[in-house]
mmCIF file of C-alpha atoms in Angstrom:
data_model
loop_
_atom_site.group_PDB
_atom_site.id
_atom_site.type_symbol
_atom_site.label_atom_id
_atom_site.label_comp_id
_atom_site.label_asym_id
_atom_site.label_seq_id
_atom_site.Cartn_x
_atom_site.Cartn_y
_atom_site.Cartn_z
ATOM 1 C CA MET A 1 1.254 8.528 -24.807
ATOM 2 C CA ASN A 2 2.915 11.632 -25.278
ATOM 3 C CA LEU A 3 5.674 13.196 -23.263
ATOM 4 C CA GLU A 4 3.927 14.879 -20.590
ATOM 5 C CA GLN A 5 1.984 11.688 -19.979
ATOM 6 C CA ILE A 6 5.403 9.742 -19.790
ATOM 7 C CA LEU A 7 6.814 12.306 -17.463
ATOM 8 C CA VAL A 8 3.849 12.184 -14.955
ATOM 9 C CA LYS A 9 3.883 8.092 -15.117
ATOM 10 C CA TYR A 10 7.364 8.501 -14.310
ATOM 11 C CA GLU A 11 6.919 10.852 -11.536
ATOM 12 C CA PHE A 12 4.533 8.447 -10.028
ATOM 13 C CA GLU A 13 6.564 5.563 -10.622
ATOM 14 C CA GLN A 14 9.399 6.883 -8.501
ATOM 15 C CA TRP A 15 6.941 7.911 -5.827
ATOM 16 C CA LEU A 16 5.624 4.422 -5.326
ATOM 17 C CA ASN A 17 9.160 3.034 -5.634
ATOM 18 C CA LYS A 18 10.391 5.386 -2.777
ATOM 19 C CA GLU A 19 7.416 4.393 -0.630
ATOM 20 C CA ALA A 20 8.478 0.609 -1.297
ATOM 21 C CA GLU A 21 11.749 1.551 -0.194
ATOM 22 C CA TYR A 22 10.855 3.104 2.951
ATOM 23 C CA LEU A 23 8.660 0.277 4.079
ATOM 24 C CA ASP A 24 11.245 -2.428 2.950
ATOM 25 C CA ASN A 25 13.863 -0.612 5.167
ATOM 26 C CA ILE A 26 11.650 -0.031 8.023
ATOM 27 C CA GLU A 27 11.521 3.671 7.419
ATOM 28 C CA PHE A 28 8.110 4.217 8.847
ATOM 29 C CA ASP A 29 8.398 7.920 9.679
ATOM 30 C CA ASP A 30 9.791 8.756 6.204
ATOM 31 C CA TRP A 31 6.957 6.523 4.799
ATOM 32 C CA PHE A 32 4.154 8.141 6.997
ATOM 33 C CA ALA A 33 5.320 11.553 5.922
ATOM 34 C CA LEU A 34 4.102 10.411 2.363
ATOM 35 C CA MET A 35 0.679 10.308 3.773
ATOM 36 C CA HIS A 36 -1.938 13.264 3.458
ATOM 37 C CA SER A 37 -3.811 14.187 6.468
ATOM 38 C CA SER A 38 -7.224 13.253 5.184
ATOM 39 C CA LEU A 39 -5.689 9.659 4.291
ATOM 40 C CA ARG A 40 -8.247 6.459 3.946
ATOM 41 C CA TYR A 41 -6.130 3.277 3.889
ATOM 42 C CA GLN A 42 -8.127 0.176 2.939
ATOM 43 C CA MET A 43 -7.884 -3.408 2.240
ATOM 44 C CA PRO A 44 -11.627 -4.756 1.156
ATOM 45 C CA VAL A 45 -12.303 -8.465 1.970
ATOM 46 C CA ARG A 46 -12.243 -10.675 -1.158
ATOM 47 C CA VAL A 47 -15.131 -12.453 -1.906
ATOM 48 C CA ASN A 48 -16.221 -15.245 -4.598
ATOM 49 C CA LYS A 49 -18.864 -14.593 -6.885
ATOM 50 C CA GLU A 50 -20.416 -16.595 -9.592
ATOM 51 C CA GLY A 51 -19.103 -16.204 -13.150
ATOM 52 C CA THR A 52 -17.809 -12.832 -14.224
ATOM 53 C CA GLU A 53 -19.920 -10.680 -11.453
ATOM 54 C CA ARG A 54 -17.932 -7.685 -10.152
ATOM 55 C CA PRO A 55 -16.683 -6.395 -8.252
ATOM 56 C CA ASP A 56 -15.360 -9.343 -6.379
ATOM 57 C CA TYR A 57 -14.466 -7.866 -3.245
ATOM 58 C CA SER A 58 -16.576 -6.337 -0.421
ATOM 59 C CA THR A 59 -17.613 -2.642 -0.729
ATOM 60 C CA ASP A 60 -18.627 -2.582 3.109
ATOM 61 C CA MET A 61 -16.328 -5.189 4.847
ATOM 62 C CA PHE A 62 -12.472 -4.534 5.185
ATOM 63 C CA THR A 63 -9.592 -6.295 6.638
ATOM 64 C CA PHE A 64 -8.270 -2.697 7.514
ATOM 65 C CA ASN A 65 -9.957 0.473 7.003
ATOM 66 C CA ASP A 66 -7.879 3.225 8.453
ATOM 67 C CA ASP A 67 -7.714 7.156 8.766
ATOM 68 C CA ILE A 68 -4.644 8.808 9.375
ATOM 69 C CA GLU A 69 -4.989 8.774 13.178
ATOM 70 C CA LEU A 70 -5.513 4.813 13.004
ATOM 71 C CA LEU A 71 -2.652 4.408 10.741
ATOM 72 C CA LYS A 72 -0.377 6.325 13.009
ATOM 73 C CA LEU A 73 -1.242 4.222 16.041
ATOM 74 C CA ARG A 74 -0.541 1.261 13.913
ATOM 75 C CA LEU A 75 2.693 2.601 13.058
ATOM 76 C CA GLU A 76 3.562 3.902 16.537
ATOM 77 C CA ARG A 77 2.835 0.246 17.775
ATOM 78 C CA LEU A 78 5.180 -1.257 15.846
ATOM 79 C CA LYS A 79 7.942 0.633 17.648
ATOM 80 C CA THR A 80 6.863 -0.889 20.961
ATOM 81 C CA ASP A 81 7.809 -4.301 22.735
ATOM 82 C CA TYR A 82 4.198 -4.929 22.089
ATOM 83 C CA ALA A 83 4.013 -5.670 18.235
ATOM 84 C CA TRP A 84 4.717 -9.397 18.853
ATOM 85 C CA ALA A 85 3.842 -10.280 15.428
ATOM 86 C CA GLU A 86 6.591 -8.152 13.956
ATOM 87 C CA ILE A 87 9.371 -9.137 16.959
ATOM 88 C CA PRO A 88 11.734 -9.570 14.804
ATOM 89 C CA PRO A 89 10.447 -7.510 11.860
ATOM 90 C CA SER A 90 9.521 -9.105 8.716
ATOM 91 C CA ARG A 91 12.144 -8.960 5.715
ATOM 92 C CA THR A 92 10.149 -7.636 2.982
ATOM 93 C CA ARG A 93 10.791 -6.780 -0.552
ATOM 94 C CA ARG A 94 7.901 -4.957 -2.677
ATOM 95 C CA PHE A 95 7.756 -5.013 -6.535
ATOM 96 C CA VAL A 96 5.631 -2.459 -8.038
ATOM 97 C CA SER A 97 4.515 -2.766 -11.449
ATOM 98 C CA ASN A 98 2.087 -2.059 -14.222
ATOM 99 C CA VAL A 99 1.690 1.864 -12.970
ATOM 100 C CA MET A 100 -0.957 3.493 -14.759
ATOM 101 C CA VAL A 101 -2.309 6.968 -14.187
ATOM 102 C CA ARG A 102 -5.823 7.189 -14.589
ATOM 103 C CA GLU A 103 -6.564 10.708 -13.689
ATOM 104 C CA TYR A 104 -4.526 13.569 -13.305
ATOM 105 C CA ALA A 105 -4.789 17.358 -12.700
ATOM 106 C CA GLU A 106 -1.496 19.101 -12.391
ATOM 107 C CA GLY A 107 -0.717 20.412 -8.880
ATOM 108 C CA GLU A 108 -4.143 18.966 -7.638
ATOM 109 C CA LYS A 109 -5.227 15.517 -7.810
ATOM 110 C CA ALA A 110 -4.136 12.209 -9.504
ATOM 111 C CA VAL A 111 -5.580 8.536 -9.415
ATOM 112 C CA VAL A 112 -2.876 5.927 -9.997
ATOM 113 C CA LYS A 113 -3.438 2.302 -10.325
ATOM 114 C CA SER A 114 -0.607 -0.208 -9.568
ATOM 115 C CA TYR A 115 0.322 -3.678 -9.066
ATOM 116 C CA LEU A 116 1.772 -4.777 -5.928
ATOM 117 C CA LEU A 117 3.722 -8.286 -5.087
ATOM 118 C CA ILE A 118 5.398 -8.493 -1.336
ATOM 119 C CA TYR A 119 7.780 -11.045 -0.613
ATOM 120 C CA ARG A 120 7.982 -11.522 3.229
ATOM 121 C CA SER A 121 10.079 -13.814 5.235
ATOM 122 C CA ARG A 122 10.412 -13.860 8.971
ATOM 123 C CA SER A 123 13.358 -14.670 11.521
ATOM 124 C CA THR A 124 14.886 -18.349 10.605
ATOM 125 C CA ASP A 125 11.417 -19.786 9.256
ATOM 126 C CA ILE A 126 12.304 -21.378 5.736
ATOM 127 C CA HIS A 127 8.666 -20.311 4.636
ATOM 128 C CA HIS A 128 8.049 -17.016 3.049
ATOM 129 C CA ASP A 129 4.742 -15.282 2.051
ATOM 130 C CA LEU A 130 3.667 -13.816 -1.362
ATOM 131 C CA ILE A 131 1.115 -11.293 -1.158
ATOM 132 C CA SER A 132 0.041 -9.845 -4.469
ATOM 133 C CA GLY A 133 -2.886 -7.435 -5.412
ATOM 134 C CA GLU A 134 -3.839 -4.178 -6.990
ATOM 135 C CA ARG A 135 -3.672 -0.750 -5.478
ATOM 136 C CA ASN A 136 -5.823 2.013 -6.512
ATOM 137 C CA ASP A 137 -4.167 5.386 -5.087
ATOM 138 C CA GLU A 138 -5.479 8.875 -4.794
ATOM 139 C CA PHE A 139 -3.008 11.554 -4.494
ATOM 140 C CA THR A 140 -3.374 15.037 -3.300
ATOM 141 C CA PHE A 141 -0.795 17.822 -4.115
ATOM 142 C CA GLU A 142 0.136 19.623 -0.919
ATOM 143 C CA ASP A 143 3.251 21.825 -0.063
ATOM 144 C CA GLY A 144 4.580 21.071 -3.316
ATOM 145 C CA LYS A 145 4.536 17.287 -2.914
ATOM 146 C CA TRP A 146 2.073 14.439 -4.004
ATOM 147 C CA LYS A 147 0.507 12.870 -0.908
ATOM 148 C CA LEU A 148 -1.450 9.544 -0.632
ATOM 149 C CA SER A 149 -4.821 10.547 0.250
ATOM 150 C CA LYS A 150 -6.433 7.252 -0.453
ATOM 151 C CA ARG A 151 -5.220 3.593 -0.989
ATOM 152 C CA VAL A 152 -7.673 0.757 -1.614
ATOM 153 C CA PHE A 153 -5.725 -2.650 -1.904
ATOM 154 C CA ILE A 154 -7.513 -5.434 -3.328
ATOM 155 C CA VAL A 155 -5.631 -8.515 -2.391
ATOM 156 C CA ASP A 156 -5.507 -11.188 -5.283
ATOM 157 C CA GLN A 157 -6.369 -14.003 -2.656
ATOM 158 C CA THR A 158 -9.594 -14.914 -1.033
ATOM 159 C CA THR A 159 -7.669 -16.515 1.667
ATOM 160 C CA ILE A 160 -4.527 -14.697 2.492
ATOM 161 C CA ASN A 161 -1.802 -17.217 3.011
ATOM 162 C CA THR A 162 0.208 -15.223 5.568
ATOM 163 C CA ARG A 163 0.332 -15.395 9.691
ATOM 164 C CA ASN A 164 -0.755 -11.721 9.844
ATOM 165 C CA LEU A 165 -0.828 -8.482 8.218
ATOM 166 C CA ALA A 166 1.297 -6.353 10.491
ATOM 167 C CA ILE A 167 2.679 -4.939 7.558
ATOM 168 C CA PHE A 168 1.800 -2.058 5.315
ATOM 169 C CA VAL A 169 0.885 -2.553 1.627
#
């Protein structure tokens, strides 16, 4: 890995860490500002397959499959009294690791893969959630900044051990 590749990787690690900070601090408007207008935000349904057959997730069924408008609606709903699943808000901590820049065109596009582990607790409940998976992200460079234009979150569990998915990944 040369110096340029190290700097590119560092740039996206910082982007992903900032995103995690926004989400963990419930700064949803700042987080939403990181999104590109062409955003596709997906979490395919995990499926069990025989042996080593891949992919081991559905390519046409999703837990969520949002465009920018639907994501904005989900975000705005969290600000109301009708988002009961998030009253009080979850306390989350996102751990981003294994950041790998797969494709990079300076000032245009980038494809970045990373792993995500989310710790989540709620109210006085002694139980907590752990959600892990990999993210395959596409970025578009716009107005001097990288914007997330596609995210595919592939969760590691086939049956997700959480009461709801009213959080962002």
